[in-house]
GROMACS .gro file of C-alpha atoms in nm:
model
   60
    1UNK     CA    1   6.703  13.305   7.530
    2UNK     CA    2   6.511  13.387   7.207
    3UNK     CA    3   6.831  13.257   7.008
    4UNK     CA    4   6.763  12.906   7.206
    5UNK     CA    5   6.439  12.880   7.120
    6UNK     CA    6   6.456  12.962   6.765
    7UNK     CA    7   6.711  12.704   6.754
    8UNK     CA    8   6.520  12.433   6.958
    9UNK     CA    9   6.256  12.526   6.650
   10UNK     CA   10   6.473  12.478   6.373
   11UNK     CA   11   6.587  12.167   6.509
   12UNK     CA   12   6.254  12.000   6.604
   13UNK     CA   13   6.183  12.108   6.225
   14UNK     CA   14   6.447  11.906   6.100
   15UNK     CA   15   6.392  11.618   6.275
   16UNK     CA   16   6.048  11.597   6.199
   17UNK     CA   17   6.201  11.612   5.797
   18UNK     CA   18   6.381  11.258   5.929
   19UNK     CA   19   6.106  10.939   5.864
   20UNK     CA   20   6.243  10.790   6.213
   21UNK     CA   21   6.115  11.151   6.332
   22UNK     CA   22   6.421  11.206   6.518
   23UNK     CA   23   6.795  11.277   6.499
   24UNK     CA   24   7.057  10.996   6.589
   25UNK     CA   25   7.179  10.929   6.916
   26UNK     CA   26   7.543  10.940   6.954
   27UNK     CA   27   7.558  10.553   7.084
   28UNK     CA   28   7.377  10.441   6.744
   29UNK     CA   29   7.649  10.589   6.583
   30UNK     CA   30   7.948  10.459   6.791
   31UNK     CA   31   7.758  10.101   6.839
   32UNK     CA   32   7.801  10.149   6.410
   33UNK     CA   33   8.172  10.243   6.414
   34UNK     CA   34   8.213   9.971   6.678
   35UNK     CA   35   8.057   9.735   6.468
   36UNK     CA   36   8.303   9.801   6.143
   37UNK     CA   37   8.610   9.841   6.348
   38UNK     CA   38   8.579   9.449   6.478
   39UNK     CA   39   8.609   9.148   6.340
   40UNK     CA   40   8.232   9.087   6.260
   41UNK     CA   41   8.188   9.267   5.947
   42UNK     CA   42   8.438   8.989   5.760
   43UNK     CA   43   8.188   8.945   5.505
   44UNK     CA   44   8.126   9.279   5.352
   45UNK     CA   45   8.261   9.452   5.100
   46UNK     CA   46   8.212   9.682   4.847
   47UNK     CA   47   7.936   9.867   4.985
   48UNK     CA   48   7.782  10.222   5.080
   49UNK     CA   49   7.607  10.158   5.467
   50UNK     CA   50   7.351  10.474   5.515
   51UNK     CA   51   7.370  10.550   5.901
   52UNK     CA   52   7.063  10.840   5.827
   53UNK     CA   53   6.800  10.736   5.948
   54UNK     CA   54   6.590  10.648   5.651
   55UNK     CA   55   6.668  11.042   5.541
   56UNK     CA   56   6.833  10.920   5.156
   57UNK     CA   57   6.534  10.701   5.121
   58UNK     CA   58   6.297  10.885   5.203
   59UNK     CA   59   6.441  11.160   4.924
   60UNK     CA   60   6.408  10.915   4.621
   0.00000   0.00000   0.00000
């Protein structure tokens, strides 16, 4: 039990190191991979897309 809650610590710790204050659900991150895998993303290329929750910007 004490391993639990050190670990619920450590991880309400990190997330409050996130700016959106949280960590991602997993459905943000599938609705993402959904998103590149279909035919709606035709018009980018080229690029780095940050699914972090503002956590790179937020180190600069």
């Amino acid at each position: 039990a004490d391993m639990v809650n050190a670990n619920t610590n450590f991880d309400r710790a990190d997330a409050n190191s996130i700016p959106m204050g949280r960590f991602g659900r997993p459905e943000e991150l599938a609705d993402f991979v959904t998103f590149l895998a279909s035919g709606t993303n035709g018009y980018i290329t080229g690029t780095t897309i940050l699914v972090d929750g503002g956590v790179v910007r937020s180190v600069l």
